Backbone as a printed PyTorch tensor [residue, N CA C, xyz], in Angstrom:
tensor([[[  5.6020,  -1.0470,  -1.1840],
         [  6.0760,  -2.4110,  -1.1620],
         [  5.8300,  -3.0540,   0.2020]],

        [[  6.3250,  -2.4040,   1.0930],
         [  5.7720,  -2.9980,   2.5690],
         [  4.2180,  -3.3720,   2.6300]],

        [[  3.7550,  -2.4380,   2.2750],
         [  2.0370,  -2.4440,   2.4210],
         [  1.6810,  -3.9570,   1.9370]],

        [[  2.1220,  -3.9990,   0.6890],
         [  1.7280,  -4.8370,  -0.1820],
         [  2.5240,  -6.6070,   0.5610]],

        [[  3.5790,  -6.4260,   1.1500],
         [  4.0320,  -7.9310,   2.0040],
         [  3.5500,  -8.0780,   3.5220]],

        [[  2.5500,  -6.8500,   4.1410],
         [  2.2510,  -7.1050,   5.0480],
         [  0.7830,  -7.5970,   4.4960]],

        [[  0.0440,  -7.2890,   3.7740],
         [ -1.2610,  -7.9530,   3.0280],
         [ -0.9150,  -9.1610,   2.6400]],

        [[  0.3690,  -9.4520,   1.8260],
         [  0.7880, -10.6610,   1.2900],
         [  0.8030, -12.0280,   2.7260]],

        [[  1.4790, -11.4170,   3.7530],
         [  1.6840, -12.0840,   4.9510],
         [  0.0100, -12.8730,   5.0980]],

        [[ -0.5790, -12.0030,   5.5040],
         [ -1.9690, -12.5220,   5.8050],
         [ -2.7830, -12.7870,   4.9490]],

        [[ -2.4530, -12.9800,   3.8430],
         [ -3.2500, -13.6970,   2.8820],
         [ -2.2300, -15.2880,   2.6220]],

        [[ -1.2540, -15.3930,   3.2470],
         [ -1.1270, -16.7670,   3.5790],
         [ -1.5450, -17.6480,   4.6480]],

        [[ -1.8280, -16.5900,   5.3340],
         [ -2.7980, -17.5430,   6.3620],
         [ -4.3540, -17.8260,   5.8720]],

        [[ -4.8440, -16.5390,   5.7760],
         [ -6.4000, -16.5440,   4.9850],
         [ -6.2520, -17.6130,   3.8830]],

        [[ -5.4780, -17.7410,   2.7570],
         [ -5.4890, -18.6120,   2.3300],
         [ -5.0630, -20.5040,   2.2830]],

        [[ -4.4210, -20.6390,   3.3960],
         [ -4.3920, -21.8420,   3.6910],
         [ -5.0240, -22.8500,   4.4270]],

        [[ -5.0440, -23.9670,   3.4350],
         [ -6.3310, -24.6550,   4.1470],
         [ -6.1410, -25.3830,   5.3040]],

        [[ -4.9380, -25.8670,   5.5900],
         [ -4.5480, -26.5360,   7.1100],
         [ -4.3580, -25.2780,   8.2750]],

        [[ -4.7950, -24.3260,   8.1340],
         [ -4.6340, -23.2250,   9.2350],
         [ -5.9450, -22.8610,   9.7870]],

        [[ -6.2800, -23.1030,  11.1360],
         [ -7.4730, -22.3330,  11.6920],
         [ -7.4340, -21.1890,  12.0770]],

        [[ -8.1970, -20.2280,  11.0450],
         [ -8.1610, -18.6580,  11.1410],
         [ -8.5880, -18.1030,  12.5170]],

        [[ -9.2880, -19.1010,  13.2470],
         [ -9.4070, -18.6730,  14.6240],
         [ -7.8910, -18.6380,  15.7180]],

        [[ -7.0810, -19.2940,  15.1250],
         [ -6.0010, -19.3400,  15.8700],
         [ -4.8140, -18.2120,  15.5170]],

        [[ -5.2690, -17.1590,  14.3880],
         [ -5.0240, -16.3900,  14.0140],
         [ -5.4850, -15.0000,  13.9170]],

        [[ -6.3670, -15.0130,  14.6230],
         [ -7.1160, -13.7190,  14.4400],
         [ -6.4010, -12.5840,  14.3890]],

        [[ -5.7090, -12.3290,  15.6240],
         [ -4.6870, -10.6520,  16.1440],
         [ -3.9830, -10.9610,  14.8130]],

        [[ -2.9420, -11.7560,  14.5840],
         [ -2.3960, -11.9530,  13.4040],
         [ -2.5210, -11.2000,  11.7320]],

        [[ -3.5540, -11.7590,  11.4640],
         [ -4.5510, -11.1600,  10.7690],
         [ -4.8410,  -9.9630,  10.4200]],

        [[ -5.7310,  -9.1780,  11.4400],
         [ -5.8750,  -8.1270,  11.9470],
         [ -4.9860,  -7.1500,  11.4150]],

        [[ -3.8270,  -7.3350,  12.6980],
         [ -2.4130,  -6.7940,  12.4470],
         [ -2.1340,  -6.3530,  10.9590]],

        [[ -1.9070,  -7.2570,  10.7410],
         [ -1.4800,  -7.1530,   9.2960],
         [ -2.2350,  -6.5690,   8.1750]],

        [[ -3.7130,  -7.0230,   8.0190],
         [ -4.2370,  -6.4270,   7.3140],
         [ -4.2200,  -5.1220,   7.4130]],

        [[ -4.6030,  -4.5210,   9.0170],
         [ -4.9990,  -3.4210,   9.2570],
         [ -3.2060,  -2.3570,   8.7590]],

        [[ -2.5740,  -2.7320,   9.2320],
         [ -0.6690,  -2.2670,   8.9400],
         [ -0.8370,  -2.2560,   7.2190]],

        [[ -1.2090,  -3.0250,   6.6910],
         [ -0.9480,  -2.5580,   5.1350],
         [ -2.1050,  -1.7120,   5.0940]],

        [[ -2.6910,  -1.2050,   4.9940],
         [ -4.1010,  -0.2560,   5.3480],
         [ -3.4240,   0.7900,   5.3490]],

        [[ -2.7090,   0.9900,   6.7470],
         [ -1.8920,   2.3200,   7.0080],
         [ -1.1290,   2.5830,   6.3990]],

        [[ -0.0110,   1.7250,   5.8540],
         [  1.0510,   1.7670,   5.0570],
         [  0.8380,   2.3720,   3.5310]],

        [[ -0.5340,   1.4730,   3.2290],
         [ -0.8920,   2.2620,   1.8290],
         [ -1.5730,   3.8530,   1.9160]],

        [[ -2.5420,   3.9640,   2.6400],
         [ -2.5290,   5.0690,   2.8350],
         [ -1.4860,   6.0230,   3.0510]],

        [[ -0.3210,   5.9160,   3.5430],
         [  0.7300,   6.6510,   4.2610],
         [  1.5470,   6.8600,   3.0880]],

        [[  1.2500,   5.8800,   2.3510],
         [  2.3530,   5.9550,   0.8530],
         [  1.2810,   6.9390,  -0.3490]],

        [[  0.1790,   7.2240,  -0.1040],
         [ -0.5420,   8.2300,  -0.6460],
         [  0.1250,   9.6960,  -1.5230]],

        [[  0.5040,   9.4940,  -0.0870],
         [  1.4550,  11.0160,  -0.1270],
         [  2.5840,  11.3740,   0.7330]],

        [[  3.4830,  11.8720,   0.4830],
         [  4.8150,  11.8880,   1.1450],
         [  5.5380,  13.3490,   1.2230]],

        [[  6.2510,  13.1750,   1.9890],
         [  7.1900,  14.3360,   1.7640],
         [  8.3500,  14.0560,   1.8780]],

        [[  9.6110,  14.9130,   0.7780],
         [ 10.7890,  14.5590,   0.3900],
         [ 11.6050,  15.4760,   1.2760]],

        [[ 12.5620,  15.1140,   2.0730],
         [ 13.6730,  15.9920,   3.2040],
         [ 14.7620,  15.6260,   2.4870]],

        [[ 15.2920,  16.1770,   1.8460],
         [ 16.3810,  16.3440,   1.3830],
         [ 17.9000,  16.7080,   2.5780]],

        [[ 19.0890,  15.7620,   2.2210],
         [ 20.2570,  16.1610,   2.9240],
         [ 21.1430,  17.3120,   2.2490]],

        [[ 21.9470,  17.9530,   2.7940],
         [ 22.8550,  18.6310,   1.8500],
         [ 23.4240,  18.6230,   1.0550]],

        [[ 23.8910,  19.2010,   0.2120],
         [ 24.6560,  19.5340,  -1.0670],
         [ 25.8740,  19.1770,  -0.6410]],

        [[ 27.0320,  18.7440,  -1.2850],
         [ 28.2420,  18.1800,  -1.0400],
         [ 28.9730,  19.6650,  -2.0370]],

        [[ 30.4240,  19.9760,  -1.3720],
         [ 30.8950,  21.1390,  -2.2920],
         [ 31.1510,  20.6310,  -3.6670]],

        [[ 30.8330,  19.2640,  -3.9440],
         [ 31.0110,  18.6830,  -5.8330],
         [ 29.3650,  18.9990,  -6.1570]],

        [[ 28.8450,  19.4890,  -5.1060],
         [ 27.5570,  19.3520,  -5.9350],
         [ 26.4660,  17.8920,  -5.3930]],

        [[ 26.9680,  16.7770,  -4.9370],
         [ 26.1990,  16.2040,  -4.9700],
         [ 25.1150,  16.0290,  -3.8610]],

        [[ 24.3350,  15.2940,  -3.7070],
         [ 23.3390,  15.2200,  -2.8070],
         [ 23.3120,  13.8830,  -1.8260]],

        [[ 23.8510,  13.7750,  -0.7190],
         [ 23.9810,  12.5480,  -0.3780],
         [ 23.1680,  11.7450,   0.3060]],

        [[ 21.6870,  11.9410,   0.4240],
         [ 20.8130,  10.9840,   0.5650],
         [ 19.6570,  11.9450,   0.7750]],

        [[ 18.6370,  11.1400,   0.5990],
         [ 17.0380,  11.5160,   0.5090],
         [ 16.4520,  11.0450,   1.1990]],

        [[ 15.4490,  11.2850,   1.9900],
         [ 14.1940,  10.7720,   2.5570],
         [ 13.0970,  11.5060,   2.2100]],

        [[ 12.3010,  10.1070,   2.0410],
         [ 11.3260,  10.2360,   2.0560],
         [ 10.3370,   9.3760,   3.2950]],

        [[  9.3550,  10.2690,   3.2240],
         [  8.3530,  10.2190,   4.4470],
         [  7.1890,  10.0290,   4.0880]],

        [[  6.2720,   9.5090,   4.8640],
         [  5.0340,   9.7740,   4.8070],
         [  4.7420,  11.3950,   5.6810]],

        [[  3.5370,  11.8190,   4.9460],
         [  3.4440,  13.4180,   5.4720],
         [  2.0380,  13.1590,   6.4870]],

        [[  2.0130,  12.0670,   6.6410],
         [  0.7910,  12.0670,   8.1910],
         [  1.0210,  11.1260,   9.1250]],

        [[  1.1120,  10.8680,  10.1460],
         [  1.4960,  10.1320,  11.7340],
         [  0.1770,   9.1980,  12.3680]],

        [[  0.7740,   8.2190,  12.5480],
         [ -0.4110,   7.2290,  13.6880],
         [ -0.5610,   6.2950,  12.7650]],

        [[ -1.8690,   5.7520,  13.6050],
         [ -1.8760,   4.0830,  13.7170],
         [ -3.9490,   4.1780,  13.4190]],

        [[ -4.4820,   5.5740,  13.4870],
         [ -6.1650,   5.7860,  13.3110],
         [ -6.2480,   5.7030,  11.5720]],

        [[ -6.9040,   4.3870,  10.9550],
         [ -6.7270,   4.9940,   9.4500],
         [ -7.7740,   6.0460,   9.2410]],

        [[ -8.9930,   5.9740,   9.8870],
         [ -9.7520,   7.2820,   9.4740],
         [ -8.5980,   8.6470,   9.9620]],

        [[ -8.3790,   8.7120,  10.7240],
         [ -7.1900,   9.7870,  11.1380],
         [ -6.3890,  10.1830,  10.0890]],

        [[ -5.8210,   9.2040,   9.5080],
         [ -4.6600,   9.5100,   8.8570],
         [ -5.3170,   9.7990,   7.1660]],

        [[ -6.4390,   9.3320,   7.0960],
         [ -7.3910,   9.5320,   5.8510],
         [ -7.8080,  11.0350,   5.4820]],

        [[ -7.8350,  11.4220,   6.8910],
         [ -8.7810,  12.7430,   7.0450],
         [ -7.0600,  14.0650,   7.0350]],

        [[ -6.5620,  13.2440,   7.4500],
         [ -5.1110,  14.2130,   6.9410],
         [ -4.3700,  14.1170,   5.5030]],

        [[ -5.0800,  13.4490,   4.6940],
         [ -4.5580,  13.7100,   3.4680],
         [ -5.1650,  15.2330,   2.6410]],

        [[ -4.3550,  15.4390,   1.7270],
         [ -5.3390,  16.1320,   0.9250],
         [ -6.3770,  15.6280,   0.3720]],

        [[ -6.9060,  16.8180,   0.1070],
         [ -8.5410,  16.3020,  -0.5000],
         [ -8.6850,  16.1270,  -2.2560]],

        [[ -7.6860,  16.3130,  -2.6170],
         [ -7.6290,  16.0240,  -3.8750],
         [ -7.3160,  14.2900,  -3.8140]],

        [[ -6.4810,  13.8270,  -2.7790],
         [ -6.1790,  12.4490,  -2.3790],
         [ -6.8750,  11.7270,  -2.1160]],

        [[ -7.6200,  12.1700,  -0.9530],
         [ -8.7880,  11.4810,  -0.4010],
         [-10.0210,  11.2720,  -1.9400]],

        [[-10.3300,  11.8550,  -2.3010],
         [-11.5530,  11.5750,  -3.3320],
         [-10.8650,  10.6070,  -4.5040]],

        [[ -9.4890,  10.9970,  -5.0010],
         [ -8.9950,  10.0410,  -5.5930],
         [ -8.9120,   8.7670,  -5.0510]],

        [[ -8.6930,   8.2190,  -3.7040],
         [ -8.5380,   6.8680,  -3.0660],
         [ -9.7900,   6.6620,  -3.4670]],

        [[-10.7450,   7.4880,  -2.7060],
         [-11.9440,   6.7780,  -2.7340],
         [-13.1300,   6.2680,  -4.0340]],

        [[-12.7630,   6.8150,  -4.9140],
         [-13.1620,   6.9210,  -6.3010],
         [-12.4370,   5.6720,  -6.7810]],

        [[-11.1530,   5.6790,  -6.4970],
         [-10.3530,   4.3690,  -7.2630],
         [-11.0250,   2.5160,  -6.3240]],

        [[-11.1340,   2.8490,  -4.9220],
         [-11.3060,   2.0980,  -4.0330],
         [-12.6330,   1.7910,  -4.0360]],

        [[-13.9040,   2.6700,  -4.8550],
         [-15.2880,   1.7890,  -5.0330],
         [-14.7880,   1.2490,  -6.6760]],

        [[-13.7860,   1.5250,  -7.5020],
         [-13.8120,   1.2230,  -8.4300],
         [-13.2430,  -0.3530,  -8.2010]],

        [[-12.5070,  -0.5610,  -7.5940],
         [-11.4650,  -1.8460,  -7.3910],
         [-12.0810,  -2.5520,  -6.8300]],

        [[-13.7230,  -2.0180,  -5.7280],
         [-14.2090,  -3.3860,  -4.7050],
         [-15.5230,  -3.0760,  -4.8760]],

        [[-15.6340,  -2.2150,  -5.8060],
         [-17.5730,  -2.0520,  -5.3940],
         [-18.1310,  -1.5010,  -4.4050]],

        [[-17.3320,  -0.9890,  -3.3550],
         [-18.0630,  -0.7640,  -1.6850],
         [-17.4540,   0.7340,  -1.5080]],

        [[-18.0230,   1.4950,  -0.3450],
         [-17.7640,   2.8080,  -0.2010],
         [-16.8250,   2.6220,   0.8250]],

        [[-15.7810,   3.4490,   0.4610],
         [-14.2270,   3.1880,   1.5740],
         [-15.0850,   4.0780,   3.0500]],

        [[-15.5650,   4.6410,   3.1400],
         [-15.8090,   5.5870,   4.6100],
         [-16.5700,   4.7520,   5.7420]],

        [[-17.3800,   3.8940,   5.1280],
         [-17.6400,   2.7580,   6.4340],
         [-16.5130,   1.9270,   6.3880]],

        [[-16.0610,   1.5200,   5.7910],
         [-14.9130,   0.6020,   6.3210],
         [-13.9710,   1.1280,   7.4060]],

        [[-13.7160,   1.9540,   6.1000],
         [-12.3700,   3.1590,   7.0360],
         [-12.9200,   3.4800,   8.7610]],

        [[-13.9210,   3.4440,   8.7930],
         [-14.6040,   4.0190,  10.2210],
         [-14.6180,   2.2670,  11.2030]],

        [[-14.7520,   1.4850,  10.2470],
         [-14.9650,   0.0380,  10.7660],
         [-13.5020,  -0.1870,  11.6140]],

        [[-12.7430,  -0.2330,  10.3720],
         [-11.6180,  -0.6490,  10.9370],
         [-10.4650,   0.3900,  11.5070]],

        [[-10.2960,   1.3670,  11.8690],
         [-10.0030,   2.5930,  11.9800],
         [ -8.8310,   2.2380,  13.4100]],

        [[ -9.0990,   1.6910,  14.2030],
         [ -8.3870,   1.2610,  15.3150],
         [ -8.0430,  -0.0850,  15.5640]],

        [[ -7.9610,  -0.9800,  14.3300],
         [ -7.8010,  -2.1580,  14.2890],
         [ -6.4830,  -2.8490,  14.2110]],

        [[ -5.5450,  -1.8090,  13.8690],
         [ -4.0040,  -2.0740,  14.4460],
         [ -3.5030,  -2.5760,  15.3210]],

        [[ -3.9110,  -0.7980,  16.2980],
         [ -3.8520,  -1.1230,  17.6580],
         [ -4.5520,  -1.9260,  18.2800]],

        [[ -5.6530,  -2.2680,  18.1130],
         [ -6.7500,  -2.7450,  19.1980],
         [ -5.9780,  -4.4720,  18.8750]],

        [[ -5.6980,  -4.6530,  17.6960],
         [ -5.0870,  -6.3970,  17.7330],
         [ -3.6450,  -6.2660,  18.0000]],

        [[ -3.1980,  -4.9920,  17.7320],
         [ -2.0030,  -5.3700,  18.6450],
         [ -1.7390,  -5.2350,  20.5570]],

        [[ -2.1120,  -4.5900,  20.4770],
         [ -2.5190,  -4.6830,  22.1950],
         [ -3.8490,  -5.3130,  22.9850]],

        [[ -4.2230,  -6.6130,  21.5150],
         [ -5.1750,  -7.3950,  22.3470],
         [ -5.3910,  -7.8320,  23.5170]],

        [[ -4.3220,  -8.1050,  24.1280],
         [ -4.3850,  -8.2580,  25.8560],
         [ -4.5100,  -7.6780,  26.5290]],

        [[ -4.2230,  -5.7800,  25.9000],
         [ -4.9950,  -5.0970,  27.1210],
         [ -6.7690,  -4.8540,  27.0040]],

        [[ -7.0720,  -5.4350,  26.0840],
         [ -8.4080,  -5.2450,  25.7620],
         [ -9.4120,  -6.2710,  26.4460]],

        [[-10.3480,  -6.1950,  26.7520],
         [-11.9700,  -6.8990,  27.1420],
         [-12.7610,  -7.0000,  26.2540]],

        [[-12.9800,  -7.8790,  25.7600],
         [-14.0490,  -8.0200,  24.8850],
         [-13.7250,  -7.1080,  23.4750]],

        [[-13.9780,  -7.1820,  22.7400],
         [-14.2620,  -6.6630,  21.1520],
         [-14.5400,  -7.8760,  20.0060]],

        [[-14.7250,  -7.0310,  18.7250],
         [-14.4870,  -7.8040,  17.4350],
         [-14.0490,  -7.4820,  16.6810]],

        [[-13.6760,  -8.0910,  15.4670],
         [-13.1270,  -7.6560,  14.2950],
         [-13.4960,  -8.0970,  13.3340]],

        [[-13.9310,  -7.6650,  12.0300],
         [-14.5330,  -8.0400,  10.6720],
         [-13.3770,  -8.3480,   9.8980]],

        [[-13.3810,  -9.4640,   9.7670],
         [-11.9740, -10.3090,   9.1430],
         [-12.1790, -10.1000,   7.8460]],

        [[-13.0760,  -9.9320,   7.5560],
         [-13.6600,  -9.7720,   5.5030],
         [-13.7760,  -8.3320,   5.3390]],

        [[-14.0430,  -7.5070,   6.3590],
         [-14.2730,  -6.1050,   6.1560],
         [-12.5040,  -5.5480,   5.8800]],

        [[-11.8650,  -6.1570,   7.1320],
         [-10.2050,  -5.5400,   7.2100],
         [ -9.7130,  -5.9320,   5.6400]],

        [[ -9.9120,  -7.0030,   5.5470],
         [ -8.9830,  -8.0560,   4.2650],
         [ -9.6520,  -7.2440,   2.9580]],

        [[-10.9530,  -6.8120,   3.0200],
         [-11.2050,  -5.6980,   1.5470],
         [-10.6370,  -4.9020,   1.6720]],

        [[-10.3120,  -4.0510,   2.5670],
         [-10.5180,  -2.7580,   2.8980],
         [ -8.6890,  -2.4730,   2.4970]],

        [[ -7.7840,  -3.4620,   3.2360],
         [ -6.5400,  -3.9400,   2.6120],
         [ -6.4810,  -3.7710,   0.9830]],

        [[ -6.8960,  -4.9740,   0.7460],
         [ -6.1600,  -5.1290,  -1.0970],
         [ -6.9520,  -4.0380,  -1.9950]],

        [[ -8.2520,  -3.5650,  -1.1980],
         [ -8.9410,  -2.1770,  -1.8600],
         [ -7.9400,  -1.1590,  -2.2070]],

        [[ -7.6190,  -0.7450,  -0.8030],
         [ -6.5490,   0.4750,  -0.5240],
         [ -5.2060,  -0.0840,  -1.1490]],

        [[ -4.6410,  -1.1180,  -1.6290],
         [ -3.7270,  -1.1000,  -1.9470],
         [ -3.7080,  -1.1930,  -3.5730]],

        [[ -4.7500,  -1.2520,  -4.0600],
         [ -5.3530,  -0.7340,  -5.5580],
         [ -5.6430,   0.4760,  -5.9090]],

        [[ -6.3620,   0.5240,  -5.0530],
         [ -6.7010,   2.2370,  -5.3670],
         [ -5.8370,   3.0730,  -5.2180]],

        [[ -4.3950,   2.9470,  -4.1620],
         [ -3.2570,   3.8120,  -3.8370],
         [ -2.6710,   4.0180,  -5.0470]],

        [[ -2.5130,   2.6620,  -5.9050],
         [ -1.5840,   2.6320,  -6.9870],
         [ -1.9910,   2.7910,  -8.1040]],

        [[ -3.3440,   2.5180,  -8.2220],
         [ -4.0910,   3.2990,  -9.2920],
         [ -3.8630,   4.6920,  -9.4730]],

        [[ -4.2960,   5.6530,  -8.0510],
         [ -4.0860,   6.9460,  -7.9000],
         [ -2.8320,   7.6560,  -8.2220]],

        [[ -1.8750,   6.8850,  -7.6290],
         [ -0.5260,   7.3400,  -8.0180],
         [ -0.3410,   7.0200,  -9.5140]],

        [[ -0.7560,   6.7140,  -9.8870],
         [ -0.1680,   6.1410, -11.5830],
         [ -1.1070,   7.0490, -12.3970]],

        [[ -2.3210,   7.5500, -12.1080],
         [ -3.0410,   8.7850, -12.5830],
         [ -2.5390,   9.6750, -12.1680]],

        [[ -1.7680,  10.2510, -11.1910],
         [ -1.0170,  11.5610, -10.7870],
         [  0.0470,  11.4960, -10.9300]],

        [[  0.9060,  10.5190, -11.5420],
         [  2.1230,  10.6160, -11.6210],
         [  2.9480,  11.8230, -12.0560]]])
């Protein structure tokens, strides 16, 4: 759900016509690239369970994502591989394009727009991030709904 309102976020800017996307770029970025991670991260999880209560009951759950950071190739390459081929299988199915250049495209595009000011010079593929987004957030839920 996060994934999916941080994509939502920046597709109100991308989509509005009184907004100059140049005055938005990090914005953008951000966001696209954060639902990226988020969907990926929601891939796969792991459940930590709290203790047993002496009635028996269980008084809260977490759940986690089971891989760390802000690199989506990073965090791609730490899934399982039964995962990974499922994203990627669902993700040329949903956009037509092969997720591993993207993933490599945008891979540090979090960070790099969120700490744009410590940076010199770069770019960012505003059409590459924004597929690579609502891709991964199709193909996540595709995948999960075939492995359920």
């Amino acid at each position: 759900m996060a994934a999916e309102q941080f994509y939502n976020a920046a597709e109100k800017v991308w989509n509005s016509d009184d907004i100059d996307l140049a005055a938005y770029v990090y914005p953008l970025v951000v966001n696209y690239a954060f639902s990226c991670e988020l969907s990926l991260k929601a891939s796969e999880g792991k459940v930590k369970f709290s203790e047993v209560s002496s009635e028996g009951l269980l008084f809260a759950t977490n759940i986690e994502s089971a891989v760390r950071g802000h690199d989506l190739k990073s965090i791609f390459t730490k899934l399982k591989l039964e995962t990974q081929e499922g994203i990627k299988s669902e993700f040329e199915s949903a956009t037509g394009e092969n997720l591993i250049p993207l993933l490599e495209e945008c891979s540090r595009y979090f960070e790099d727009g969120r700490y744009s000011f410590e940076k010199i010079g770069g770019s960012y593929s505003l059409s590459g991030v924004r597929t690579l987004a609502k891709g991964l957030l199709d193909a996540v839920m595709a995948f999960g709904k075939n492995h359920a």
